[in-house]
mmCIF file of C-alpha atoms and ligand atoms in Angstrom:
data_model
loop_
_atom_site.group_PDB
_atom_site.id
_atom_site.type_symbol
_atom_site.label_atom_id
_atom_site.label_comp_id
_atom_site.label_asym_id
_atom_site.label_seq_id
_atom_site.Cartn_x
_atom_site.Cartn_y
_atom_site.Cartn_z
ATOM 1 C CA MET A 2 67.830 99.333 95.825
ATOM 2 C CA PRO A 3 70.977 97.287 96.268
ATOM 3 C CA LYS A 4 70.946 93.977 98.034
ATOM 4 C CA ILE A 5 74.141 93.392 99.975
ATOM 5 C CA LEU A 6 75.424 90.184 101.523
ATOM 6 C CA ALA A 7 77.866 90.868 104.358
ATOM 7 C CA PHE A 8 80.034 88.068 105.750
ATOM 8 C CA VAL A 9 80.314 88.666 109.488
ATOM 9 C CA GLU A 10 83.357 87.101 111.155
ATOM 10 C CA GLN A 11 83.154 85.358 114.498
ATOM 11 C CA ARG A 12 85.746 83.243 116.238
ATOM 12 C CA GLY A 13 84.936 81.050 119.179
ATOM 13 C CA GLY A 14 81.417 82.484 119.413
ATOM 14 C CA VAL A 15 82.693 86.063 119.682
ATOM 15 C CA LEU A 16 82.003 88.640 116.960
ATOM 16 C CA LYS A 17 85.114 90.254 115.565
ATOM 17 C CA ARG A 18 85.375 94.000 115.576
ATOM 18 C CA THR A 19 85.208 93.983 111.769
ATOM 19 C CA ALA A 20 81.563 92.826 111.988
ATOM 20 C CA GLY A 21 80.427 96.391 112.714
ATOM 21 C CA GLU A 22 82.721 97.824 110.042
ATOM 22 C CA VAL A 23 81.443 95.516 107.279
ATOM 23 C CA LEU A 24 77.793 95.953 108.307
ATOM 24 C CA GLY A 25 78.234 99.732 108.610
ATOM 25 C CA ALA A 26 79.625 99.949 105.061
ATOM 26 C CA ALA A 27 76.870 97.655 103.760
ATOM 27 C CA ARG A 28 74.159 99.743 105.447
ATOM 28 C CA ARG A 29 75.540 103.007 104.082
ATOM 29 C CA LEU A 30 75.618 101.634 100.518
ATOM 30 C CA ALA A 31 72.182 100.029 100.853
ATOM 31 C CA ASP A 32 70.635 103.286 102.110
ATOM 32 C CA GLY A 33 72.523 105.368 99.525
ATOM 33 C CA GLY A 34 70.900 103.445 96.679
ATOM 34 C CA GLY A 35 67.330 103.671 98.066
ATOM 35 C CA SER A 36 66.096 101.357 100.771
ATOM 36 C CA GLY A 37 68.311 98.404 99.977
ATOM 37 C CA GLU A 38 68.622 95.224 101.998
ATOM 38 C CA VAL A 39 71.566 94.083 104.101
ATOM 39 C CA VAL A 40 71.791 90.354 104.751
ATOM 40 C CA ALA A 41 74.433 89.339 107.304
ATOM 41 C CA VAL A 42 75.852 85.832 106.945
ATOM 42 C CA LEU A 43 77.249 84.239 110.105
ATOM 43 C CA ILE A 44 78.882 80.805 109.918
ATOM 44 C CA GLY A 45 79.760 78.586 112.885
ATOM 45 C CA HIS A 46 78.231 76.312 115.478
ATOM 46 C CA ASP A 47 75.440 77.420 117.862
ATOM 47 C CA ILE A 48 75.785 81.060 116.944
ATOM 48 C CA ALA A 49 72.268 82.128 115.898
ATOM 49 C CA ALA A 50 70.965 82.589 119.433
ATOM 50 C CA THR A 51 74.097 84.120 120.896
ATOM 51 C CA LEU A 52 75.242 86.421 118.089
ATOM 52 C CA GLY A 53 72.288 86.885 115.698
ATOM 53 C CA ALA A 54 70.507 89.538 117.752
ATOM 54 C CA ALA A 55 73.599 91.764 117.872
ATOM 55 C CA LEU A 56 73.638 92.261 114.095
ATOM 56 C CA GLY A 57 70.330 94.113 113.629
ATOM 57 C CA PRO A 58 71.467 97.066 115.758
ATOM 58 C CA LEU A 59 74.653 97.213 113.637
ATOM 59 C CA GLY A 60 72.724 97.524 110.352
ATOM 60 C CA ALA A 61 71.569 94.066 109.199
ATOM 61 C CA ASP A 62 67.968 93.613 108.020
ATOM 62 C CA ARG A 63 68.240 89.836 107.952
ATOM 63 C CA VAL A 64 70.704 87.403 109.470
ATOM 64 C CA ARG A 65 71.440 83.998 107.952
ATOM 65 C CA ALA A 66 73.151 81.948 110.660
ATOM 66 C CA LEU A 67 74.590 78.824 109.015
ATOM 67 C CA GLN A 68 75.271 76.307 111.762
ATOM 68 C CA HIS A 69 76.814 72.861 112.058
ATOM 69 C CA PRO A 70 79.225 71.277 114.553
ATOM 70 C CA SER A 71 81.805 70.866 111.771
ATOM 71 C CA LEU A 72 81.728 74.647 111.197
ATOM 72 C CA ALA A 73 82.985 75.545 114.688
ATOM 73 C CA PRO A 74 86.590 75.882 113.553
ATOM 74 C CA TYR A 75 87.103 77.942 110.406
ATOM 75 C CA SER A 76 87.444 75.865 107.233
ATOM 76 C CA GLY A 77 88.092 77.760 104.003
ATOM 77 C CA GLU A 78 86.614 74.993 101.896
ATOM 78 C CA ALA A 79 83.415 74.598 103.940
ATOM 79 C CA TYR A 80 82.799 78.308 104.520
ATOM 80 C CA ALA A 81 83.389 79.142 100.833
ATOM 81 C CA ARG A 82 81.045 76.390 99.703
ATOM 82 C CA LEU A 83 78.236 77.614 101.969
ATOM 83 C CA LEU A 84 78.755 81.288 101.284
ATOM 84 C CA ALA A 85 78.799 80.753 97.511
ATOM 85 C CA ALA A 86 75.512 78.837 97.846
ATOM 86 C CA GLU A 87 74.037 81.721 99.907
ATOM 87 C CA ALA A 88 75.090 84.202 97.224
ATOM 88 C CA ALA A 89 73.620 82.024 94.454
ATOM 89 C CA LEU A 90 70.359 81.882 96.431
ATOM 90 C CA ALA A 91 70.103 85.540 97.459
ATOM 91 C CA LYS A 92 71.430 87.003 94.172
ATOM 92 C CA PRO A 93 72.947 90.089 95.847
ATOM 93 C CA ASP A 94 74.433 93.045 94.005
ATOM 94 C CA LEU A 95 77.433 93.106 96.326
ATOM 95 C CA VAL A 96 79.152 90.670 98.696
ATOM 96 C CA LEU A 97 81.373 92.137 101.434
ATOM 97 C CA PHE A 98 84.081 90.562 103.593
ATOM 98 C CA PRO A 99 86.535 91.932 106.121
ATOM 99 C CA ALA A 100 90.113 91.832 104.796
ATOM 100 C CA SER A 101 91.120 90.015 107.977
ATOM 101 C CA ALA A 102 93.188 86.821 107.884
ATOM 102 C CA MET A 103 89.930 84.836 107.545
ATOM 103 C CA GLY A 104 88.439 87.202 104.965
ATOM 104 C CA LYS A 105 91.643 87.161 102.905
ATOM 105 C CA ASP A 106 91.451 83.378 102.756
ATOM 106 C CA LEU A 107 87.712 83.139 102.198
ATOM 107 C CA ALA A 108 86.837 85.931 99.739
ATOM 108 C CA PRO A 109 88.986 84.705 96.796
ATOM 109 C CA ARG A 110 87.600 81.176 97.227
ATOM 110 C CA VAL A 111 84.006 82.459 97.023
ATOM 111 C CA ALA A 112 84.855 84.695 94.052
ATOM 112 C CA ALA A 113 86.415 81.707 92.266
ATOM 113 C CA VAL A 114 83.367 79.480 92.906
ATOM 114 C CA LEU A 115 81.028 82.193 91.591
ATOM 115 C CA GLY A 116 83.359 83.129 88.727
ATOM 116 C CA VAL A 117 83.360 86.854 89.589
ATOM 117 C CA GLY A 118 86.059 89.410 90.362
ATOM 118 C CA LEU A 119 87.168 90.529 93.823
ATOM 119 C CA ALA A 120 88.522 93.892 94.939
ATOM 120 C CA SER A 121 90.586 92.979 97.974
ATOM 121 C CA ASP A 122 91.757 95.081 100.925
ATOM 122 C CA CYS A 123 89.699 98.143 99.932
ATOM 123 C CA THR A 124 90.024 101.440 101.753
ATOM 124 C CA ALA A 125 86.927 103.033 100.177
ATOM 125 C CA LEU A 126 83.778 101.744 98.553
ATOM 126 C CA GLU A 127 81.006 103.765 97.020
ATOM 127 C CA ALA A 128 78.186 103.615 94.497
ATOM 128 C CA GLY A 129 79.501 103.718 90.925
ATOM 129 C CA ALA A 130 79.135 106.724 88.633
ATOM 130 C CA GLY A 131 75.489 107.490 87.906
ATOM 131 C CA GLY A 132 74.464 105.301 90.827
ATOM 132 C CA SER A 133 75.042 102.070 88.928
ATOM 133 C CA GLY A 134 77.252 99.378 90.418
ATOM 134 C CA PHE A 135 80.051 100.001 92.897
ATOM 135 C CA ALA A 136 83.504 101.551 92.811
ATOM 136 C CA ALA A 137 86.246 100.437 95.166
ATOM 137 C CA THR A 138 89.576 102.026 96.058
ATOM 138 C CA ARG A 139 92.525 99.841 97.013
ATOM 139 C CA PRO A 140 96.159 100.685 97.694
ATOM 140 C CA VAL A 141 98.673 98.989 95.367
ATOM 141 C CA TYR A 142 102.481 98.937 95.003
ATOM 142 C CA ALA A 143 102.947 98.966 98.771
ATOM 143 C CA GLY A 144 100.614 101.947 99.130
ATOM 144 C CA LYS A 145 102.390 104.099 96.503
ATOM 145 C CA ALA A 146 99.305 104.243 94.273
ATOM 146 C CA GLN A 147 95.547 103.987 94.741
ATOM 147 C CA LEU A 148 93.629 101.818 92.309
ATOM 148 C CA LYS A 149 89.977 102.559 91.462
ATOM 149 C CA VAL A 150 88.170 99.324 90.677
ATOM 150 C CA GLY A 151 84.852 98.818 88.929
ATOM 151 C CA PHE A 152 83.064 95.478 88.652
ATOM 152 C CA ALA A 153 82.175 93.899 85.324
ATOM 153 C CA ALA A 154 80.405 90.798 86.718
ATOM 154 C CA SER A 155 77.650 90.461 89.290
ATOM 155 C CA PRO A 156 77.736 90.212 92.226
ATOM 156 C CA ALA A 157 80.477 92.742 92.904
ATOM 157 C CA MET A 158 82.743 91.445 95.628
ATOM 158 C CA ALA A 159 85.071 93.350 97.946
ATOM 159 C CA SER A 160 86.996 92.875 101.161
ATOM 160 C CA LEU A 161 87.410 95.876 103.450
ATOM 161 C CA ARG A 162 90.663 96.736 105.219
ATOM 162 C CA PRO A 163 90.071 96.474 108.973
ATOM 163 C CA ASN A 164 89.875 99.699 110.996
ATOM 164 C CA VAL A 165 89.404 101.916 107.935
ATOM 165 C CA PHE A 166 85.584 101.784 107.735
ATOM 166 C CA THR A 167 83.837 103.258 110.746
ATOM 167 C CA ALA A 168 81.564 100.889 112.615
ATOM 168 C CA PRO A 169 78.233 102.571 113.435
ATOM 169 C CA SER A 170 77.154 102.872 117.054
ATOM 170 C CA ALA A 171 74.700 100.083 117.769
ATOM 171 C CA GLN A 172 71.074 101.211 117.538
ATOM 172 C CA PRO A 173 69.293 99.196 120.242
ATOM 173 C CA GLY A 174 65.855 99.832 118.674
ATOM 174 C CA ARG A 175 66.858 98.214 115.391
ATOM 175 C CA SER A 176 66.397 94.491 114.956
ATOM 176 C CA ALA A 177 66.907 91.904 112.228
ATOM 177 C CA VAL A 178 65.108 88.702 111.352
ATOM 178 C CA VAL A 179 67.450 85.886 112.389
ATOM 179 C CA GLU A 180 67.200 82.663 110.386
ATOM 180 C CA ALA A 181 69.060 79.729 111.932
ATOM 181 C CA VAL A 182 69.910 77.245 109.206
ATOM 182 C CA THR A 183 71.431 73.802 109.764
ATOM 183 C CA SER A 184 74.138 73.694 107.112
ATOM 184 C CA ASP A 185 76.121 70.512 106.704
ATOM 185 C CA PRO A 186 78.998 71.436 104.403
ATOM 186 C CA GLY A 187 79.265 67.804 103.217
ATOM 187 C CA ALA A 188 82.485 65.912 102.561
ATOM 188 C CA LEU A 189 85.587 68.095 102.724
ATOM 189 C CA ARG A 190 89.049 67.491 101.344
ATOM 190 C CA ASP A 191 90.589 68.586 104.633
ATOM 191 C CA ALA A 192 89.280 68.964 108.147
ATOM 192 C CA VAL A 193 90.511 70.918 111.147
ATOM 193 C CA GLN A 194 91.224 68.405 113.921
ATOM 194 C CA SER A 195 92.002 70.869 116.675
ATOM 195 C CA LEU A 196 92.937 74.476 117.153
ATOM 196 C CA VAL A 197 95.681 75.465 119.577
ATOM 197 C CA LEU A 198 95.528 79.138 120.469
ATOM 198 C CA ALA A 199 98.680 81.001 121.428
ATOM 199 C CA ALA A 200 98.419 81.855 125.122
ATOM 200 C CA SER A 201 98.578 85.619 125.056
ATOM 201 C CA ALA A 202 96.826 88.259 127.069
ATOM 202 C CA LYS A 203 97.961 90.890 124.587
ATOM 203 C CA VAL A 204 95.725 92.939 122.317
ATOM 204 C CA ASP A 205 95.484 91.436 118.784
ATOM 205 C CA LEU A 206 97.646 93.537 116.466
ATOM 206 C CA THR A 207 95.243 93.647 113.518
ATOM 207 C CA GLU A 208 92.264 94.564 115.711
ATOM 208 C CA ALA A 209 94.044 97.031 117.984
ATOM 209 C CA ASP A 210 92.889 100.622 118.179
ATOM 210 C CA ILE A 211 96.400 101.730 119.166
ATOM 211 C CA VAL A 212 99.687 100.154 118.033
ATOM 212 C CA VAL A 213 103.158 100.920 119.406
ATOM 213 C CA THR A 214 105.874 99.661 117.050
ATOM 214 C CA GLY A 215 109.592 99.368 117.626
ATOM 215 C CA GLY A 216 112.255 99.392 114.937
ATOM 216 C CA ARG A 217 115.996 98.761 114.780
ATOM 217 C CA GLY A 218 116.501 102.068 116.559
ATOM 218 C CA MET A 219 115.498 100.256 119.770
ATOM 219 C CA LYS A 220 118.955 98.601 119.576
ATOM 220 C CA GLY A 221 118.024 95.173 120.949
ATOM 221 C CA PRO A 222 115.335 92.942 122.460
ATOM 222 C CA GLU A 223 116.483 93.839 125.969
ATOM 223 C CA HIS A 224 114.989 97.316 125.451
ATOM 224 C CA TRP A 225 111.522 96.085 124.426
ATOM 225 C CA GLY A 226 110.246 96.858 127.904
ATOM 226 C CA LEU A 227 110.118 100.494 126.772
ATOM 227 C CA ILE A 228 107.781 99.598 123.874
ATOM 228 C CA GLU A 229 105.704 97.295 126.071
ATOM 229 C CA GLY A 230 105.532 99.884 128.860
ATOM 230 C CA LEU A 231 104.058 102.526 126.550
ATOM 231 C CA ALA A 232 101.720 99.944 124.991
ATOM 232 C CA ALA A 233 100.489 98.876 128.445
ATOM 233 C CA ALA A 234 99.878 102.496 129.479
ATOM 234 C CA LEU A 235 97.763 103.016 126.339
ATOM 235 C CA GLY A 236 96.087 99.596 126.123
ATOM 236 C CA ALA A 237 97.863 99.121 122.794
ATOM 237 C CA ALA A 238 99.220 96.190 120.803
ATOM 238 C CA THR A 239 102.922 96.012 120.000
ATOM 239 C CA GLY A 240 104.347 95.802 116.501
ATOM 240 C CA ALA A 241 107.807 95.483 114.992
ATOM 241 C CA SER A 242 109.620 96.333 111.785
ATOM 242 C CA ARG A 243 111.029 93.573 109.628
ATOM 243 C CA ALA A 244 114.604 94.491 110.609
ATOM 244 C CA VAL A 245 113.641 93.675 114.191
ATOM 245 C CA VAL A 246 111.919 90.420 113.239
ATOM 246 C CA ASP A 247 114.791 89.338 110.973
ATOM 247 C CA ALA A 248 117.184 89.973 113.855
ATOM 248 C CA GLY A 249 115.103 87.608 115.984
ATOM 249 C CA TRP A 250 114.204 90.304 118.544
ATOM 250 C CA ARG A 251 110.453 89.837 118.020
ATOM 251 C CA PRO A 252 108.208 87.123 116.520
ATOM 252 C CA HIS A 253 107.002 87.403 112.929
ATOM 253 C CA ALA A 254 103.409 87.678 114.191
ATOM 254 C CA GLU A 255 104.280 91.232 115.264
ATOM 255 C CA GLN A 256 105.739 92.343 111.935
ATOM 256 C CA VAL A 257 103.972 95.276 110.304
ATOM 257 C CA GLY A 258 104.404 95.895 106.595
ATOM 258 C CA GLN A 259 104.324 94.475 103.113
ATOM 259 C CA THR A 260 105.452 91.024 104.221
ATOM 260 C CA GLY A 261 103.844 91.297 107.649
ATOM 261 C CA LYS A 262 100.482 92.516 108.877
ATOM 262 C CA THR A 263 98.466 95.467 107.658
ATOM 263 C CA VAL A 264 97.148 97.621 110.469
ATOM 264 C CA SER A 265 94.962 100.726 110.438
ATOM 265 C CA PRO A 266 94.602 101.733 114.082
ATOM 266 C CA SER A 267 93.341 105.100 115.299
ATOM 267 C CA LEU A 268 96.829 105.773 116.634
ATOM 268 C CA TYR A 269 100.154 104.291 115.408
ATOM 269 C CA ILE A 270 103.327 105.166 117.296
ATOM 270 C CA ALA A 271 106.557 104.246 115.469
ATOM 271 C CA CYS A 272 109.668 104.261 117.639
ATOM 272 C CA GLY A 273 113.077 104.003 116.005
ATOM 273 C CA VAL A 274 111.516 102.991 112.671
ATOM 274 C CA SER A 275 113.009 104.619 109.551
ATOM 275 C CA GLY A 276 109.799 104.381 107.482
ATOM 276 C CA ALA A 277 110.901 102.223 104.540
ATOM 277 C CA ILE A 278 108.234 101.898 101.843
ATOM 278 C CA GLN A 279 107.673 98.244 102.770
ATOM 279 C CA HIS A 280 106.920 99.260 106.352
ATOM 280 C CA LEU A 281 104.608 102.112 105.276
ATOM 281 C CA ALA A 282 102.633 99.610 103.177
ATOM 282 C CA GLY A 283 101.382 98.049 106.389
ATOM 283 C CA MET A 284 100.516 101.135 108.438
ATOM 284 C CA SER A 285 100.100 104.268 106.327
ATOM 285 C CA SER A 286 96.296 104.077 106.463
ATOM 286 C CA SER A 287 96.421 104.524 110.282
ATOM 287 C CA ARG A 288 94.329 107.501 111.341
ATOM 288 C CA VAL A 289 96.999 109.319 113.369
ATOM 289 C CA ILE A 290 100.697 108.481 113.046
ATOM 290 C CA VAL A 291 103.269 109.559 115.624
ATOM 291 C CA ALA A 292 106.968 109.005 114.865
ATOM 292 C CA ILE A 293 109.837 109.094 117.341
ATOM 293 C CA ASN A 294 113.188 109.120 115.579
ATOM 294 C CA LYS A 295 116.478 110.829 116.281
ATOM 295 C CA ASP A 296 117.058 111.516 112.570
ATOM 296 C CA PRO A 297 114.998 114.556 111.475
ATOM 297 C CA ASP A 298 115.267 113.372 107.857
ATOM 298 C CA ALA A 299 113.883 109.871 108.516
ATOM 299 C CA PRO A 300 111.217 109.067 105.844
ATOM 300 C CA ILE A 301 108.704 108.110 108.554
ATOM 301 C CA PHE A 302 108.235 111.835 109.272
ATOM 302 C CA LYS A 303 106.779 112.274 105.756
ATOM 303 C CA VAL A 304 103.724 110.218 106.715
ATOM 304 C CA ALA A 305 103.602 111.201 110.401
ATOM 305 C CA ASP A 306 100.947 113.557 111.746
ATOM 306 C CA TYR A 307 103.133 114.262 114.788
ATOM 307 C CA GLY A 308 106.888 113.830 114.904
ATOM 308 C CA ILE A 309 109.216 113.784 117.868
ATOM 309 C CA VAL A 310 112.858 114.228 116.846
ATOM 310 C CA GLY A 311 114.694 112.669 119.740
ATOM 311 C CA ASP A 312 116.244 109.642 121.336
ATOM 312 C CA ALA A 313 113.594 106.972 121.895
ATOM 313 C CA PHE A 314 115.382 105.945 125.088
ATOM 314 C CA GLU A 315 114.663 109.371 126.565
ATOM 315 C CA VAL A 316 111.283 110.050 124.940
ATOM 316 C CA LEU A 317 109.567 106.707 125.648
ATOM 317 C CA PRO A 318 109.896 106.703 129.472
ATOM 318 C CA ARG A 319 108.625 110.286 129.608
ATOM 319 C CA LEU A 320 105.685 109.610 127.286
ATOM 320 C CA THR A 321 104.761 106.484 129.256
ATOM 321 C CA GLU A 322 104.892 108.430 132.520
ATOM 322 C CA GLU A 323 102.647 111.188 131.123
ATOM 323 C CA PHE A 324 100.080 108.711 129.750
ATOM 324 C CA LYS A 325 100.012 106.910 133.096
ATOM 325 C CA LYS A 326 99.314 110.215 134.838
ATOM 326 C CA LEU A 327 96.542 111.043 132.346
ATOM 327 C CA LYS A 328 94.950 107.653 132.969
ATOM 328 C CA GLY A 329 94.803 108.512 136.574
HETATM 329 C C1 LIG B 413 110.572 92.506 99.697
HETATM 330 C C2 LIG B 413 110.740 93.256 100.989
HETATM 331 C C3 LIG B 413 109.725 93.191 101.923
HETATM 332 C C4 LIG B 413 109.845 93.882 103.132
HETATM 333 N N1 LIG B 413 108.824 93.831 104.047
HETATM 334 C C5 LIG B 413 108.911 94.584 105.158
HETATM 335 C C6 LIG B 413 107.848 94.604 106.095
HETATM 336 O O1 LIG B 413 106.825 93.906 105.959
HETATM 337 N N2 LIG B 413 107.971 95.395 107.187
HETATM 338 C C7 LIG B 413 109.077 96.174 107.427
HETATM 339 O O2 LIG B 413 109.129 96.870 108.458
HETATM 340 N N3 LIG B 413 110.098 96.159 106.561
HETATM 341 C C8 LIG B 413 110.050 95.369 105.457
HETATM 342 N N4 LIG B 413 111.122 95.326 104.621
HETATM 343 C C9 LIG B 413 112.386 95.944 105.052
HETATM 344 C C10 LIG B 413 112.465 97.441 104.882
HETATM 345 O O3 LIG B 413 112.950 97.742 103.580
HETATM 346 C C11 LIG B 413 113.437 98.058 105.923
HETATM 347 O O4 LIG B 413 114.692 97.436 105.794
HETATM 348 C C12 LIG B 413 112.957 97.910 107.356
HETATM 349 O O5 LIG B 413 111.617 98.356 107.471
HETATM 350 C C13 LIG B 413 113.843 98.746 108.269
HETATM 351 O O6 LIG B 413 113.473 98.554 109.598
HETATM 352 P P1 LIG B 413 113.738 99.680 110.666
HETATM 353 O O7 LIG B 413 113.051 100.937 110.266
HETATM 354 O O8 LIG B 413 113.440 99.111 111.993
HETATM 355 O O9 LIG B 413 115.333 99.846 110.620
HETATM 356 P P2 LIG B 413 116.252 100.952 110.023
HETATM 357 O O10 LIG B 413 115.919 101.258 108.615
HETATM 358 O O11 LIG B 413 117.649 100.563 110.353
HETATM 359 O O12 LIG B 413 115.861 102.263 110.846
HETATM 360 C C14 LIG B 413 116.153 102.477 112.189
HETATM 361 C C15 LIG B 413 115.736 103.881 112.531
HETATM 362 O O13 LIG B 413 115.914 104.112 113.925
HETATM 363 C C16 LIG B 413 116.381 105.417 114.115
HETATM 364 N N5 LIG B 413 117.068 105.423 115.402
HETATM 365 C C17 LIG B 413 118.271 104.863 115.722
HETATM 366 N N6 LIG B 413 118.529 105.030 117.027
HETATM 367 C C18 LIG B 413 117.479 105.705 117.553
HETATM 368 C C19 LIG B 413 117.165 106.179 118.842
HETATM 369 N N7 LIG B 413 117.971 105.965 119.885
HETATM 370 N N8 LIG B 413 115.992 106.846 119.014
HETATM 371 C C20 LIG B 413 115.170 107.083 117.977
HETATM 372 N N9 LIG B 413 115.420 106.647 116.728
HETATM 373 C C21 LIG B 413 116.555 105.971 116.529
HETATM 374 C C22 LIG B 413 117.284 105.694 112.928
HETATM 375 O O14 LIG B 413 117.387 107.096 112.705
HETATM 376 C C23 LIG B 413 116.533 104.972 111.816
HETATM 377 O O15 LIG B 413 115.654 105.855 111.145
HETATM 378 C C24 LIG B 413 111.017 94.647 103.409
HETATM 379 C C25 LIG B 413 112.028 94.704 102.440
HETATM 380 C C26 LIG B 413 111.902 94.022 101.257
HETATM 381 C C27 LIG B 413 112.994 94.111 100.244
#
């Protein structure tokens, strides 16, 4: 009967999409090992009443909402301190995080405080052989190999790659006990004074369900309207290869790959991208990959589910037109 602590990410009082994915994985593992318990940990300011009730229907049995005005902006030091204390109190078998930007910062800090190991950016997580412990799978060497990880210390700790674990549909009849806890993190070595958000109406790349990426084959920034047009027709985020970012055509925030962002959308459309191993490292776990490239031997076709051998300048306008028609 495993007890699982699931860190649920919120920003600005809004639950991130990974909340459902982490809780879904926790619920599946808790149920697989008998009727285990899933405790969701939310950290922020004034979040218990607004967000707590949403977590029961997603799989939590209990919600610990740790609240304090100083916790409104994310602070790695404060969040890690509180989460480590929660883990020491609850003594879970497993602690889960999303491998989002926040989770990637937070999980190693908590693991270090507790003195346990962490399997980061996992693409699969199951009960260990014979039902004891847990076994995680994580891509290594830019996705060229899959590592199976066991855990020697308790609690086991893992972060889950966004968009790989399916979030369950919310069950409205299911509810969790929500405990609002005033949690002053105490003196911190650094404090966030203010947070300036980039003004963008675009879909967040790491959370997007569909990503349209352009590579050097797009020839220049003046042609990005073709990428943005298809993305707008699909409600997608836009990405870029490193060649494009290095050339200054697109900002680094859009770079997908080993030295950029890791994405796992339901649909990834690569346009004029050759498919270098460093690019594949950031997108090969996408559910469906479509490649548009005029070179039939481009490596991207090796990972693509659907390939269009053709000139992106001809294919993109036609695809965009067809998707617009489909959307009505
Ligand atoms: C340490 C390290 C880290 C790296 N990290 C990253 C990373 O995070 N992300 C990343 O992307 N790369 C990364 N790279 C770079 C990577 O090795 C490649 O150089 C890069 O991905 C190539 O980008 P590209 O596919 O856009 O360009 P190219 O390799 O030049 O490919 C362009 C493609 O466009 C096609 N094309 C040309 N014209 C058209 C047309 N009209 N229509 C259709 N197709 C056309 C060509 O056939 C070609 O396949 C890294 C490299 C190193 C060494």
